[in-house]
CSV table of C-alpha atoms in Angstrom, one decimal:
chain,number,residue,atom,x,y,z
A,416,MET,CA,-20.9,38.5,-52.8
A,417,ALA,CA,-18.9,35.5,-52.6
A,418,HIS,CA,-18.8,33.8,-49.1
A,419,LEU,CA,-16.1,31.7,-47.7
A,420,LEU,CA,-17.9,28.5,-45.8
A,421,VAL,CA,-16.4,25.4,-43.9
A,422,PRO,CA,-18.6,22.5,-43.8
A,423,SER,CA,-18.7,20.2,-40.7
A,424,ARG,CA,-16.5,17.7,-41.9
A,425,PHE,CA,-13.1,19.8,-42.5
A,426,CYS,CA,-13.3,20.4,-38.6
A,427,GLY,CA,-10.0,20.5,-36.4
A,428,PRO,CA,-11.4,21.2,-33.0
A,429,PRO,CA,-14.8,19.8,-33.0
A,430,SER,CA,-16.6,23.7,-32.7
A,431,SER,CA,-14.3,25.0,-35.7
A,432,GLY,CA,-12.3,24.8,-39.0
A,433,ASN,CA,-9.4,22.8,-39.3
A,434,GLY,CA,-6.7,25.9,-40.3
A,435,GLY,CA,-5.3,24.6,-43.1
A,436,TRP,CA,-8.7,23.7,-45.0
A,437,THR,CA,-9.8,26.9,-44.2
A,438,ALA,CA,-6.6,29.2,-45.0
A,439,GLY,CA,-7.0,27.2,-48.4
A,440,ALA,CA,-10.8,28.1,-49.1
A,441,LEU,CA,-9.9,31.8,-48.4
A,442,ALA,CA,-6.7,31.5,-51.4
A,443,GLU,CA,-8.8,29.5,-53.6
A,444,LEU,CA,-11.3,32.8,-53.6
A,445,THR,CA,-8.5,35.2,-54.2
A,446,GLY,CA,-8.0,33.7,-57.8
A,447,ILE,CA,-4.2,34.4,-57.3
A,448,ASP,CA,-2.0,32.0,-58.6
A,449,PRO,CA,-1.5,29.0,-56.6
A,450,ALA,CA,1.9,28.7,-57.7
A,451,ALA,CA,2.6,32.7,-56.5
A,452,GLY,CA,2.1,32.1,-52.7
A,453,LEU,CA,-0.6,33.3,-50.4
A,454,SER,CA,-0.3,34.3,-46.9
A,455,VAL,CA,-3.6,33.9,-44.9
A,456,SER,CA,-4.0,34.6,-40.5
A,457,LEU,CA,-6.6,33.5,-38.7
A,458,ARG,CA,-8.1,35.7,-36.7
A,459,ARG,CA,-10.7,33.7,-34.6
A,460,PRO,CA,-11.5,30.4,-35.1
A,461,PRO,CA,-13.4,29.8,-38.2
A,462,PRO,CA,-17.1,28.7,-37.4
A,463,LEU,CA,-18.1,25.6,-38.8
A,464,ASP,CA,-21.4,26.0,-41.6
A,465,THR,CA,-21.4,29.5,-41.6
A,466,PRO,CA,-21.5,31.2,-44.8
A,467,MET,CA,-18.8,34.5,-43.8
A,468,PRO,CA,-18.6,37.4,-46.4
A,469,VAL,CA,-16.1,37.5,-48.3
A,470,SER,CA,-14.6,40.9,-49.5
A,471,SER,CA,-11.6,42.0,-50.9
A,472,ALA,CA,-9.5,45.4,-51.4
A,473,ASP,CA,-5.4,46.4,-52.3
A,474,GLY,CA,-4.7,43.0,-52.8
A,475,VAL,CA,-6.0,41.7,-49.2
A,476,THR,CA,-9.0,39.6,-48.8
A,477,VAL,CA,-11.0,39.2,-45.8
A,478,ALA,CA,-13.5,37.0,-44.5
A,479,THR,CA,-15.8,38.6,-42.2
A,480,LEU,CA,-18.6,37.4,-39.3
A,481,ALA,CA,-20.6,39.9,-37.7
A,482,ASP,CA,-18.0,42.8,-38.5
A,483,GLU,CA,-15.2,40.2,-37.5
A,484,VAL,CA,-12.6,39.2,-39.9
A,485,VAL,CA,-12.3,35.3,-39.5
A,486,ALA,CA,-9.3,35.1,-41.8
A,487,ARG,CA,-7.6,38.1,-44.0
A,488,ALA,CA,-4.7,36.5,-47.1
A,489,GLU,CA,-2.5,38.3,-49.2
A,490,PRO,CA,0.7,37.6,-51.3
A,491,ALA,CA,3.7,35.9,-50.0
A,492,GLY,CA,6.6,37.0,-49.1
A,493,ALA,CA,10.4,34.9,-49.4
A,494,ALA,CA,10.7,32.0,-50.7
A,495,PRO,CA,9.9,29.2,-47.9
A,496,THR,CA,12.1,26.7,-45.5
A,497,LEU,CA,12.1,23.1,-47.5
A,498,ALA,CA,11.7,20.6,-45.4
A,499,GLU,CA,13.9,18.2,-46.9
A,500,PRO,CA,12.3,15.0,-48.9
A,501,VAL,CA,11.8,11.7,-46.7
A,502,PRO,CA,12.1,8.5,-48.6
A,503,PRO,CA,8.6,6.9,-48.4
A,504,ASP,CA,9.3,3.1,-46.8
A,505,GLU,CA,10.6,6.0,-44.0
A,506,ALA,CA,7.6,7.9,-43.9
A,507,ARG,CA,5.7,5.0,-43.6
A,508,ALA,CA,7.7,3.7,-40.7
A,509,ALA,CA,7.2,6.8,-39.3
A,510,GLU,CA,3.6,6.2,-38.9
A,511,ALA,CA,3.7,4.0,-36.0
A,512,SER,CA,5.5,6.4,-33.7
A,513,TYR,CA,2.9,9.3,-34.9
A,514,ALA,CA,2.3,11.1,-31.0
A,515,GLY,CA,-1.8,11.4,-32.0
A,516,LEU,CA,-2.0,7.6,-31.1
A,517,VAL,CA,-0.9,7.8,-28.0
A,518,PHE,CA,-2.6,11.3,-27.0
A,519,HIS,CA,-4.5,14.1,-29.2
A,520,PRO,CA,-5.9,17.5,-28.4
A,521,PHE,CA,-8.3,17.5,-31.9
A,522,PRO,CA,-9.1,13.8,-32.2
A,523,THR,CA,-11.9,15.2,-34.8
A,524,CYS,CA,-9.4,17.2,-36.7
A,525,PHE,CA,-9.8,16.7,-40.5
A,526,VAL,CA,-6.2,16.2,-41.2
A,527,CYS,CA,-4.5,14.0,-38.2
A,528,GLY,CA,-7.2,12.6,-36.5
A,529,VAL,CA,-7.3,9.2,-34.9
A,530,GLY,CA,-10.6,9.9,-34.8
A,531,ARG,CA,-11.7,10.3,-38.8
A,532,ALA,CA,-12.3,6.8,-40.8
A,533,GLU,CA,-10.9,6.5,-44.3
A,534,GLY,CA,-12.4,8.1,-46.6
A,535,GLU,CA,-13.3,10.9,-43.9
A,536,GLY,CA,-10.3,11.9,-42.3
A,537,LEU,CA,-7.1,12.6,-44.5
A,538,ARG,CA,-5.1,10.5,-41.4
A,539,ILE,CA,-2.2,12.3,-41.9
A,540,PHE,CA,-0.2,10.8,-38.9
A,541,PRO,CA,3.2,12.0,-38.8
A,542,GLY,CA,6.0,9.9,-37.1
A,543,ARG,CA,9.8,11.1,-36.0
A,544,VAL,CA,12.7,10.8,-38.5
A,545,GLU,CA,16.4,12.1,-38.5
A,546,ASP,CA,16.5,16.0,-37.6
A,547,GLN,CA,17.0,18.4,-40.9
A,548,ASP,CA,20.0,20.9,-39.2
A,549,GLY,CA,19.4,19.7,-35.2
A,550,ALA,CA,15.6,21.0,-36.1
A,551,ALA,CA,12.9,18.7,-35.3
A,552,ARG,CA,11.1,16.8,-38.1
A,553,VAL,CA,8.0,14.2,-39.0
A,554,ALA,CA,7.0,12.5,-42.0
A,555,ALA,CA,3.9,10.6,-42.5
A,556,THR,CA,2.7,9.6,-46.4
A,557,TRP,CA,-0.7,9.7,-47.9
A,558,THR,CA,-2.7,8.2,-50.2
A,559,PRO,CA,-5.7,11.1,-51.5
A,560,HIS,CA,-9.2,9.3,-51.1
A,561,PRO,CA,-11.7,10.1,-53.6
A,562,SER,CA,-13.7,12.3,-52.1
A,563,VAL,CA,-10.6,15.1,-51.9
A,564,GLY,CA,-11.2,15.5,-55.2
A,565,ALA,CA,-12.0,15.8,-58.9
A,566,ASP,CA,-10.7,14.8,-62.1
A,567,GLY,CA,-8.0,12.5,-60.7
A,568,GLN,CA,-6.4,16.2,-58.3
A,569,VAL,CA,-7.0,16.8,-54.8
A,570,GLY,CA,-8.4,20.8,-54.8
A,571,LEU,CA,-6.3,23.3,-53.1
A,572,PRO,CA,-8.5,23.7,-49.7
A,573,VAL,CA,-7.4,20.4,-48.7
A,574,THR,CA,-3.7,20.3,-50.3
A,575,TRP,CA,-3.4,23.5,-48.2
A,576,ALA,CA,-4.8,21.0,-44.9
A,577,ALA,CA,-2.5,18.4,-45.9
A,578,LEU,CA,0.3,21.3,-45.4
A,579,ASP,CA,-1.0,22.0,-42.1
A,580,CYS,CA,-1.4,19.5,-39.4
A,581,VAL,CA,1.8,17.9,-39.8
A,582,GLY,CA,3.5,21.4,-39.3
A,583,GLY,CA,2.7,21.2,-35.5
A,584,TRP,CA,3.4,17.9,-34.7
A,585,ALA,CA,6.9,18.7,-35.9
A,586,GLY,CA,6.3,21.8,-33.1
A,587,ASP,CA,5.7,21.0,-29.8
A,588,LEU,CA,2.2,20.6,-29.8
A,589,GLU,CA,3.2,18.0,-28.2
A,590,GLU,CA,3.6,20.1,-25.1
A,591,ARG,CA,1.4,22.4,-25.9
A,592,LEU,CA,-2.4,23.3,-26.9
A,593,MET,CA,-1.8,25.5,-29.8
A,594,VAL,CA,-3.9,26.4,-33.0
A,595,LEU,CA,-2.6,27.8,-36.3
A,596,ALA,CA,-2.4,31.2,-36.7
A,597,ARG,CA,-0.8,31.9,-40.4
A,598,MET,CA,-0.3,29.9,-42.4
A,599,THR,CA,1.7,31.2,-46.1
A,600,ALA,CA,1.8,28.6,-49.1
A,601,TRP,CA,2.8,27.5,-53.0
A,602,VAL,CA,1.5,25.5,-54.1
A,603,ASP,CA,3.4,24.1,-58.1
A,604,ALA,CA,0.7,21.2,-58.6
A,605,ALA,CA,-2.4,19.9,-57.8
A,606,PRO,CA,-1.7,16.1,-56.1
A,607,ARG,CA,-2.9,13.1,-57.5
A,608,ILE,CA,-5.8,11.1,-56.6
A,609,GLY,CA,-4.9,7.3,-55.2
A,610,GLU,CA,-0.9,8.2,-55.3
A,611,GLU,CA,1.0,7.9,-52.6
A,612,HIS,CA,2.4,11.1,-51.2
A,613,VAL,CA,5.7,12.4,-48.2
A,614,VAL,CA,4.9,15.1,-46.1
A,615,VAL,CA,7.5,16.1,-44.7
A,616,GLY,CA,7.1,18.7,-40.9
A,617,LEU,CA,10.2,20.7,-39.8
A,618,GLY,CA,10.1,22.5,-36.6
A,619,ARG,CA,11.9,26.2,-36.7
A,620,GLY,CA,11.9,27.2,-33.0
A,621,SER,CA,9.5,29.0,-30.6
A,622,GLU,CA,9.1,32.9,-29.3
A,623,GLY,CA,6.7,32.7,-26.3
A,624,ARG,CA,3.0,32.0,-26.8
A,625,LYS,CA,4.5,31.1,-30.7
A,626,THR,CA,5.7,28.5,-32.5
A,627,PHE,CA,7.2,28.4,-35.9
A,628,THR,CA,7.3,25.1,-38.5
A,629,ALA,CA,7.5,24.3,-42.4
A,630,SER,CA,6.3,21.8,-44.5
A,631,THR,CA,7.1,20.4,-48.3
A,632,LEU,CA,4.6,17.2,-49.8
A,633,TYR,CA,5.9,15.4,-52.5
A,634,ASP,CA,4.8,13.4,-54.4
A,635,ALA,CA,5.5,9.6,-55.6
A,636,ASP,CA,8.6,10.5,-57.9
A,637,GLY,CA,10.1,12.9,-55.3
A,638,ARG,CA,9.1,16.0,-56.6
A,639,VAL,CA,7.7,19.2,-54.8
A,640,VAL,CA,4.2,19.3,-55.1
A,641,ALA,CA,3.7,22.8,-52.7
A,642,ARG,CA,5.2,24.3,-49.1
A,643,ALA,CA,3.9,26.0,-46.7
A,644,GLU,CA,5.3,27.7,-43.5
A,645,HIS,CA,3.2,28.5,-39.9
A,646,VAL,CA,2.7,30.5,-37.4
A,647,TRP,CA,1.5,28.9,-34.1
A,648,VAL,CA,0.6,30.0,-30.9
A,649,ALA,CA,-0.8,28.6,-27.8
A,650,VAL,CA,-4.2,28.5,-26.4
A,651,ASN,CA,-6.2,27.9,-23.1
A,652,PRO,CA,-7.7,24.5,-23.7
A,653,ALA,CA,-10.6,25.4,-21.8
A,654,ALA,CA,-11.7,27.3,-24.8
A,655,PHE,CA,-11.9,23.9,-27.0
């Protein structure tokens, strides 16, 4: 039987897995073509360094712990919203206004945590850029470190991770604590190690405790590498 395991390096909050990395790792275990699109729902905080049995039936793949579903993957539906491209120079300049530099709810986060050293975390620090049709947009550059891939390419879990937090910062993460509840991603190509990419996040509104966002990853030539949509849920800070 296959197992999903989230090493502590890939945490979001200190005691649980980064949502994007966890979702991407489960997506990889489905064996479905990443370009076809997969939707992963996170039902509870993914535990660290804990093997979770994975099973599949009727096109649905689940990872469980103590008979409770932690994450559930299934084929995606409609094509995602595209976060429009931002020139690399503009994205690089926007990083100076990254809100997480002033206050970060999860400084340990593998993706956007300010407490992670170069090579230990992705250090994707998105700052505000021009809105897209009235919707908030953020952007950052990202040059994948050799530690997050092999043979010159980034692995699928890290690719999903790179598409994750930029969505949260395009939403209302500055205003309230929220965690990833569902992520749907389409990966057209693997990001290249050592090549500068641009990650763009787009706000898509909110409803009650839920916030909706999208993100797009572009390569050095401005081509779309991967796209995602997210649903975030506001949580009690005491739980983290």
